[in-house]
PDB file of C-alpha atoms in Angstrom:
ATOM      1  CA  ASP A  52     111.042  64.415 116.148  1.00  0.00           C
ATOM      2  CA  THR A  53     107.315  65.107 116.300  1.00  0.00           C
ATOM      3  CA  GLY A  54     107.621  68.473 114.257  1.00  0.00           C
ATOM      4  CA  VAL A  55     106.888  69.271 110.629  1.00  0.00           C
ATOM      5  CA  SER A  56     109.200  67.530 108.297  1.00  0.00           C
ATOM      6  CA  GLN A  57     109.996  67.840 104.676  1.00  0.00           C
ATOM      7  CA  ASP A  58     111.748  66.037 102.127  1.00  0.00           C
ATOM      8  CA  PRO A  59     114.007  66.485 100.420  1.00  0.00           C
ATOM      9  CA  ARG A  60     115.892  69.210 101.858  1.00  0.00           C
ATOM     10  CA  HIS A  61     117.626  70.214  98.688  1.00  0.00           C
ATOM     11  CA  LYS A  62     116.833  69.783  95.182  1.00  0.00           C
ATOM     12  CA  ILE A  63     119.045  70.673  92.162  1.00  0.00           C
ATOM     13  CA  THR A  64     117.231  70.013  88.785  1.00  0.00           C
ATOM     14  CA  LYS A  65     117.492  71.151  85.018  1.00  0.00           C
ATOM     15  CA  ARG A  66     115.139  73.646  83.646  1.00  0.00           C
ATOM     16  CA  GLY A  67     112.032  71.846  82.185  1.00  0.00           C
ATOM     17  CA  GLN A  68     112.296  68.807  84.809  1.00  0.00           C
ATOM     18  CA  ASN A  69     109.408  67.870  87.086  1.00  0.00           C
ATOM     19  CA  VAL A  70     110.056  67.805  90.760  1.00  0.00           C
ATOM     20  CA  THR A  71     107.999  66.760  93.664  1.00  0.00           C
ATOM     21  CA  PHE A  72     108.403  67.874  97.393  1.00  0.00           C
ATOM     22  CA  ARG A  73     106.791  66.055 100.475  1.00  0.00           C
ATOM     23  CA  CYS A  74     105.637  67.446 103.713  1.00  0.00           C
ATOM     24  CA  ASP A  75     104.665  65.667 106.837  1.00  0.00           C
ATOM     25  CA  PRO A  76     102.862  67.912 109.152  1.00  0.00           C
ATOM     26  CA  ILE A  77     102.629  67.445 112.907  1.00  0.00           C
ATOM     27  CA  SER A  78     100.307  64.355 113.269  1.00  0.00           C
ATOM     28  CA  GLU A  79      97.623  66.038 114.903  1.00  0.00           C
ATOM     29  CA  HIS A  80      97.228  69.121 112.794  1.00  0.00           C
ATOM     30  CA  ASN A  81      94.505  69.010 110.097  1.00  0.00           C
ATOM     31  CA  ARG A  82      95.546  72.325 108.386  1.00  0.00           C
ATOM     32  CA  LEU A  83      98.586  72.201 106.109  1.00  0.00           C
ATOM     33  CA  TYR A  84     100.126  75.238 104.297  1.00  0.00           C
ATOM     34  CA  TRP A  85     102.696  75.714 101.519  1.00  0.00           C
ATOM     35  CA  TYR A  86     104.833  78.966 101.078  1.00  0.00           C
ATOM     36  CA  ARG A  87     107.629  79.896  98.805  1.00  0.00           C
ATOM     37  CA  GLN A  88     110.393  82.118  99.910  1.00  0.00           C
ATOM     38  CA  THR A  89     112.959  83.834  97.728  1.00  0.00           C
ATOM     39  CA  LEU A  90     116.241  85.054  99.004  1.00  0.00           C
ATOM     40  CA  GLY A  91     116.145  88.170 101.082  1.00  0.00           C
ATOM     41  CA  GLN A  92     112.353  88.107 101.425  1.00  0.00           C
ATOM     42  CA  GLY A  93     109.557  86.668 103.778  1.00  0.00           C
ATOM     43  CA  PRO A  94     107.706  83.523 102.716  1.00  0.00           C
ATOM     44  CA  GLU A  95     104.586  84.074 100.498  1.00  0.00           C
ATOM     45  CA  PHE A  96     101.419  81.992 100.751  1.00  0.00           C
ATOM     46  CA  LEU A  97     100.972  79.349  97.961  1.00  0.00           C
ATOM     47  CA  THR A  98      98.199  76.953  99.158  1.00  0.00           C
ATOM     48  CA  TYR A  99      96.307  75.706 101.982  1.00  0.00           C
ATOM     49  CA  PHE A 100      94.550  72.292 102.922  1.00  0.00           C
ATOM     50  CA  GLN A 101      92.007  71.354 105.607  1.00  0.00           C
ATOM     51  CA  ASN A 102      92.294  67.893 105.800  1.00  0.00           C
ATOM     52  CA  GLU A 103      92.370  66.451 102.258  1.00  0.00           C
ATOM     53  CA  ALA A 104      90.574  69.417 100.831  1.00  0.00           C
ATOM     54  CA  GLN A 105      92.456  72.139  98.959  1.00  0.00           C
ATOM     55  CA  LEU A 106      90.657  75.229 100.094  1.00  0.00           C
ATOM     56  CA  GLU A 107      92.749  78.142  98.771  1.00  0.00           C
ATOM     57  CA  LYS A 108      95.262  78.620  96.072  1.00  0.00           C
ATOM     58  CA  SER A 109      97.291  81.784  95.672  1.00  0.00           C
ATOM     59  CA  ARG A 110      97.710  83.464  92.161  1.00  0.00           C
ATOM     60  CA  LEU A 111     101.306  82.652  92.585  1.00  0.00           C
ATOM     61  CA  LEU A 112     100.503  78.999  92.140  1.00  0.00           C
ATOM     62  CA  SER A 113     100.411  78.682  88.371  1.00  0.00           C
ATOM     63  CA  ASP A 114      99.203  75.928  86.528  1.00  0.00           C
ATOM     64  CA  ARG A 115     102.488  74.138  86.386  1.00  0.00           C
ATOM     65  CA  PHE A 116     102.146  73.755  90.180  1.00  0.00           C
ATOM     66  CA  SER A 117      99.879  71.371  91.812  1.00  0.00           C
ATOM     67  CA  ALA A 118      99.508  70.183  95.538  1.00  0.00           C
ATOM     68  CA  GLU A 119      97.757  67.406  96.865  1.00  0.00           C
ATOM     69  CA  ARG A 120      96.972  65.733 100.204  1.00  0.00           C
ATOM     70  CA  PRO A 121      95.233  62.524  99.602  1.00  0.00           C
ATOM     71  CA  LYS A 122      94.582  61.259 102.808  1.00  0.00           C
ATOM     72  CA  GLY A 123      94.469  64.238 104.904  1.00  0.00           C
ATOM     73  CA  SER A 124      97.968  63.628 106.480  1.00  0.00           C
ATOM     74  CA  PHE A 125     101.199  64.145 104.079  1.00  0.00           C
ATOM     75  CA  SER A 126     101.118  66.579 101.353  1.00  0.00           C
ATOM     76  CA  THR A 127     103.138  66.666  98.037  1.00  0.00           C
ATOM     77  CA  LEU A 128     103.855  69.765  95.789  1.00  0.00           C
ATOM     78  CA  GLU A 129     104.797  69.193  92.350  1.00  0.00           C
ATOM     79  CA  ILE A 130     106.353  71.630  89.833  1.00  0.00           C
ATOM     80  CA  GLN A 131     106.227  70.686  86.256  1.00  0.00           C
ATOM     81  CA  ARG A 132     108.453  71.882  83.577  1.00  0.00           C
ATOM     82  CA  THR A 133     110.473  73.961  86.061  1.00  0.00           C
ATOM     83  CA  GLU A 134     111.704  77.300  85.372  1.00  0.00           C
ATOM     84  CA  GLN A 135     114.812  79.071  86.832  1.00  0.00           C
ATOM     85  CA  GLY A 136     112.302  81.414  88.438  1.00  0.00           C
ATOM     86  CA  ASP A 137     111.000  78.527  90.512  1.00  0.00           C
ATOM     87  CA  SER A 138     114.345  78.461  92.387  1.00  0.00           C
ATOM     88  CA  ALA A 139     113.446  79.254  95.964  1.00  0.00           C
ATOM     89  CA  MET A 140     112.908  77.755  99.343  1.00  0.00           C
ATOM     90  CA  TYR A 141     109.382  75.912  99.666  1.00  0.00           C
ATOM     91  CA  LEU A 142     108.197  75.644 103.111  1.00  0.00           C
ATOM     92  CA  CYS A 143     105.338  73.769 104.513  1.00  0.00           C
ATOM     93  CA  ALA A 144     103.442  74.530 107.875  1.00  0.00           C
ATOM     94  CA  SER A 145     100.764  73.143 109.861  1.00  0.00           C
ATOM     95  CA  SER A 146      98.321  73.972 112.508  1.00  0.00           C
ATOM     96  CA  PHE A 147      95.422  72.466 114.419  1.00  0.00           C
ATOM     97  CA  LEU A 148      92.823  75.013 114.295  1.00  0.00           C
ATOM     98  CA  LEU A 149      92.370  77.499 111.504  1.00  0.00           C
ATOM     99  CA  ARG A 150      93.936  80.644 113.443  1.00  0.00           C
ATOM    100  CA  ASP A 151      96.341  78.704 115.559  1.00  0.00           C
ATOM    101  CA  GLU A 152     100.122  79.050 115.216  1.00  0.00           C
ATOM    102  CA  GLN A 153     101.689  77.651 112.207  1.00  0.00           C
ATOM    103  CA  TYR A 154     104.571  75.412 112.854  1.00  0.00           C
ATOM    104  CA  PHE A 155     107.039  75.437 109.806  1.00  0.00           C
ATOM    105  CA  GLY A 156     109.108  72.499 108.387  1.00  0.00           C
ATOM    106  CA  PRO A 157     112.717  73.314 107.490  1.00  0.00           C
ATOM    107  CA  GLY A 158     111.988  73.826 103.864  1.00  0.00           C
ATOM    108  CA  THR A 159     113.101  72.486 100.535  1.00  0.00           C
ATOM    109  CA  ARG A 160     115.554  74.327  98.648  1.00  0.00           C
ATOM    110  CA  LEU A 161     115.100  74.299  94.882  1.00  0.00           C
ATOM    111  CA  THR A 162     117.740  75.341  92.622  1.00  0.00           C
ATOM    112  CA  VAL A 163     116.553  75.015  88.822  1.00  0.00           C
ATOM    113  CA  THR A 164     119.890  75.399  86.547  1.00  0.00           C
TER     114      THR A 164
ATOM    115  CA  LYS B 101      97.046  95.853 100.428  1.00  0.00           C
ATOM    116  CA  ASN B 102      98.106  94.092 103.896  1.00  0.00           C
ATOM    117  CA  GLN B 103     101.951  94.946 104.252  1.00  0.00           C
ATOM    118  CA  VAL B 104     104.480  94.468 106.771  1.00  0.00           C
ATOM    119  CA  GLU B 105     107.600  96.522 106.711  1.00  0.00           C
ATOM    120  CA  GLN B 106     110.722  95.846 108.703  1.00  0.00           C
ATOM    121  CA  SER B 107     113.875  97.887 109.415  1.00  0.00           C
ATOM    122  CA  PRO B 108     116.600  97.734 109.470  1.00  0.00           C
ATOM    123  CA  GLN B 109     117.130  95.312 106.638  1.00  0.00           C
ATOM    124  CA  SER B 110     120.451  94.082 108.367  1.00  0.00           C
ATOM    125  CA  LEU B 111     122.573  94.887 111.323  1.00  0.00           C
ATOM    126  CA  ILE B 112     125.843  93.774 112.904  1.00  0.00           C
ATOM    127  CA  ILE B 113     126.279  93.832 116.670  1.00  0.00           C
ATOM    128  CA  LEU B 114     128.849  92.656 119.170  1.00  0.00           C
ATOM    129  CA  GLU B 115     128.281  89.674 121.320  1.00  0.00           C
ATOM    130  CA  GLY B 116     126.770  90.897 124.954  1.00  0.00           C
ATOM    131  CA  LYS B 117     125.072  93.986 123.431  1.00  0.00           C
ATOM    132  CA  ASN B 118     121.563  94.976 122.844  1.00  0.00           C
ATOM    133  CA  CYS B 119     119.563  95.711 119.725  1.00  0.00           C
ATOM    134  CA  THR B 120     116.043  96.393 118.650  1.00  0.00           C
ATOM    135  CA  LEU B 121     114.369  95.530 115.348  1.00  0.00           C
ATOM    136  CA  GLN B 122     111.160  97.385 114.184  1.00  0.00           C
ATOM    137  CA  CYS B 123     108.091  96.373 112.384  1.00  0.00           C
ATOM    138  CA  ASN B 124     105.319  98.561 110.907  1.00  0.00           C
ATOM    139  CA  TYR B 125     102.193  97.062 109.482  1.00  0.00           C
ATOM    140  CA  THR B 126      99.029  98.031 107.643  1.00  0.00           C
ATOM    141  CA  VAL B 127      97.181  94.575 107.982  1.00  0.00           C
ATOM    142  CA  SER B 128      93.420  95.021 108.708  1.00  0.00           C
ATOM    143  CA  PRO B 129      91.714  93.653 110.386  1.00  0.00           C
ATOM    144  CA  PHE B 130      94.236  92.685 112.898  1.00  0.00           C
ATOM    145  CA  SER B 131      94.282  89.372 114.800  1.00  0.00           C
ATOM    146  CA  ASN B 132      97.680  88.932 116.000  1.00  0.00           C
ATOM    147  CA  LEU B 133     101.454  89.489 115.527  1.00  0.00           C
ATOM    148  CA  ARG B 134     104.332  87.284 115.760  1.00  0.00           C
ATOM    149  CA  TRP B 135     107.931  87.279 115.499  1.00  0.00           C
ATOM    150  CA  TYR B 136     109.868  84.536 114.066  1.00  0.00           C
ATOM    151  CA  LYS B 137     113.602  83.626 113.982  1.00  0.00           C
ATOM    152  CA  GLN B 138     114.882  82.093 110.822  1.00  0.00           C
ATOM    153  CA  ASP B 139     118.284  80.345 110.827  1.00  0.00           C
ATOM    154  CA  THR B 140     119.855  80.286 107.424  1.00  0.00           C
ATOM    155  CA  GLY B 141     118.623  77.316 105.511  1.00  0.00           C
ATOM    156  CA  ARG B 142     116.017  76.626 108.034  1.00  0.00           C
ATOM    157  CA  GLY B 143     112.104  77.002 108.522  1.00  0.00           C
ATOM    158  CA  PRO B 144     110.919  79.865 110.784  1.00  0.00           C
ATOM    159  CA  VAL B 145     110.516  79.245 114.601  1.00  0.00           C
ATOM    160  CA  SER B 146     107.961  81.421 116.614  1.00  0.00           C
ATOM    161  CA  LEU B 147     109.584  83.664 119.296  1.00  0.00           C
ATOM    162  CA  THR B 148     106.515  85.481 120.374  1.00  0.00           C
ATOM    163  CA  ILE B 149     102.875  85.990 119.472  1.00  0.00           C
ATOM    164  CA  MET B 150     100.676  88.886 120.710  1.00  0.00           C
ATOM    165  CA  THR B 151      97.022  89.961 120.233  1.00  0.00           C
ATOM    166  CA  PHE B 152      95.445  93.279 120.139  1.00  0.00           C
ATOM    167  CA  SER B 153      95.379  93.721 124.051  1.00  0.00           C
ATOM    168  CA  GLU B 154      99.042  92.815 124.798  1.00  0.00           C
ATOM    169  CA  ASN B 155     101.491  95.438 124.837  1.00  0.00           C
ATOM    170  CA  THR B 156     104.667  93.453 125.508  1.00  0.00           C
ATOM    171  CA  LYS B 157     105.776  89.762 125.700  1.00  0.00           C
ATOM    172  CA  SER B 158     109.004  88.161 126.607  1.00  0.00           C
ATOM    173  CA  ASN B 159     110.685  84.803 125.662  1.00  0.00           C
ATOM    174  CA  GLY B 160     113.938  84.611 127.451  1.00  0.00           C
ATOM    175  CA  ARG B 161     116.241  87.389 126.008  1.00  0.00           C
ATOM    176  CA  TYR B 162     113.687  88.365 123.516  1.00  0.00           C
ATOM    177  CA  THR B 163     110.859  91.340 124.293  1.00  0.00           C
ATOM    178  CA  ALA B 164     108.350  92.017 121.838  1.00  0.00           C
ATOM    179  CA  THR B 165     106.162  95.109 122.008  1.00  0.00           C
ATOM    180  CA  LEU B 166     103.037  96.092 120.477  1.00  0.00           C
ATOM    181  CA  ASP B 167     101.252  99.350 119.640  1.00  0.00           C
ATOM    182  CA  ALA B 168      98.111  98.376 117.843  1.00  0.00           C
ATOM    183  CA  ASP B 169      96.990 102.030 117.676  1.00  0.00           C
ATOM    184  CA  THR B 170     100.152 103.048 115.604  1.00  0.00           C
ATOM    185  CA  LYS B 171     100.376  99.631 114.139  1.00  0.00           C
ATOM    186  CA  GLN B 172     104.304  99.287 115.420  1.00  0.00           C
ATOM    187  CA  SER B 173     105.976  96.528 117.036  1.00  0.00           C
ATOM    188  CA  SER B 174     109.662  96.038 118.090  1.00  0.00           C
ATOM    189  CA  LEU B 175     111.632  92.910 119.077  1.00  0.00           C
ATOM    190  CA  HIS B 176     114.573  93.839 121.414  1.00  0.00           C
ATOM    191  CA  ILE B 177     117.279  91.254 121.836  1.00  0.00           C
ATOM    192  CA  THR B 178     119.050  91.616 125.346  1.00  0.00           C
ATOM    193  CA  ALA B 179     122.674  90.399 125.740  1.00  0.00           C
ATOM    194  CA  SER B 180     123.198  89.023 122.231  1.00  0.00           C
ATOM    195  CA  GLN B 181     124.665  85.850 121.792  1.00  0.00           C
ATOM    196  CA  LEU B 182     126.330  84.391 118.564  1.00  0.00           C
ATOM    197  CA  SER B 183     123.505  81.933 118.249  1.00  0.00           C
ATOM    198  CA  ASP B 184     121.342  84.942 117.878  1.00  0.00           C
ATOM    199  CA  SER B 185     122.689  85.463 114.342  1.00  0.00           C
ATOM    200  CA  ALA B 186     119.605  84.841 112.028  1.00  0.00           C
ATOM    201  CA  SER B 187     116.771  86.619 110.154  1.00  0.00           C
ATOM    202  CA  TYR B 188     113.957  87.870 112.372  1.00  0.00           C
ATOM    203  CA  ILE B 189     110.717  88.143 110.570  1.00  0.00           C
ATOM    204  CA  CYS B 190     107.540  89.913 111.684  1.00  0.00           C
ATOM    205  CA  VAL B 191     104.362  88.289 110.851  1.00  0.00           C
ATOM    206  CA  VAL B 192     101.061  89.826 110.943  1.00  0.00           C
ATOM    207  CA  SER B 193      97.578  87.865 110.934  1.00  0.00           C
ATOM    208  CA  ALA B 194      94.257  89.350 109.795  1.00  0.00           C
ATOM    209  CA  ASP B 195      91.118  87.880 110.733  1.00  0.00           C
ATOM    210  CA  ASP B 196      91.681  84.483 108.905  1.00  0.00           C
ATOM    211  CA  TYR B 197      94.561  82.146 108.670  1.00  0.00           C
ATOM    212  CA  LYS B 198      96.534  84.157 106.077  1.00  0.00           C
ATOM    213  CA  LEU B 199      99.900  85.498 107.398  1.00  0.00           C
ATOM    214  CA  SER B 200     101.548  88.728 105.876  1.00  0.00           C
ATOM    215  CA  PHE B 201     105.331  88.258 106.398  1.00  0.00           C
ATOM    216  CA  GLY B 202     107.788  90.925 106.528  1.00  0.00           C
ATOM    217  CA  ALA B 203     110.937  90.701 104.510  1.00  0.00           C
ATOM    218  CA  GLY B 204     113.050  90.355 107.918  1.00  0.00           C
ATOM    219  CA  THR B 205     115.981  91.677 109.570  1.00  0.00           C
ATOM    220  CA  THR B 206     119.383  89.737 109.388  1.00  0.00           C
ATOM    221  CA  VAL B 207     121.060  89.998 112.549  1.00  0.00           C
ATOM    222  CA  THR B 208     124.713  89.194 112.546  1.00  0.00           C
ATOM    223  CA  VAL B 209     126.319  88.874 116.018  1.00  0.00           C
ATOM    224  CA  ARG B 210     130.168  88.900 116.248  1.00  0.00           C
ATOM    225  CA  ALA B 211     132.452  88.064 119.038  1.00  0.00           C
TER     226      ALA B 211
END
């Protein structure tokens, strides 16, 4: 399967714990995007990478959130001191050129109890 | 503020019937409009993409239309199948990489 993959698919954690998600984009894609989707809503933009450089962060990305793409390939999204409001589906997408179609991964469903 | 509004919020149709979903947007400048299908618990998958100059585009039983003057789009599903049960999201791209997503229309197809 050469699509975008995300790991884990589901994560249940207790409030206050840290969690980290991984995204592996399509191999030739150098643009990578993170989105958050709450129930009944469309995805909301969180952040964007071009290769290893994080070029933009949404104001939704509080200081408890950090994203990295150290080698310009896979990316990680870490949430520190999780809160119940962080419960959502976290989607990763990738594209080759800036305005190309973005291909989405299956998402990581986070539940904070 | 760029906005994308979809209607209806949800609908139920019988297998084999047709349905039409609506999307109104205020995104400016406009680059393209996409319809995505999202199965429960999965990431969105692209169905169609249309630029300013395109009025209609088909992908199998899915046909999308675009009226860039009125900033409206529709997605028509013909001869619905049980596998069409999903959320359909209208996504509009401005003249950059940022996508504006609608909240989606949940379609349930019943036998």
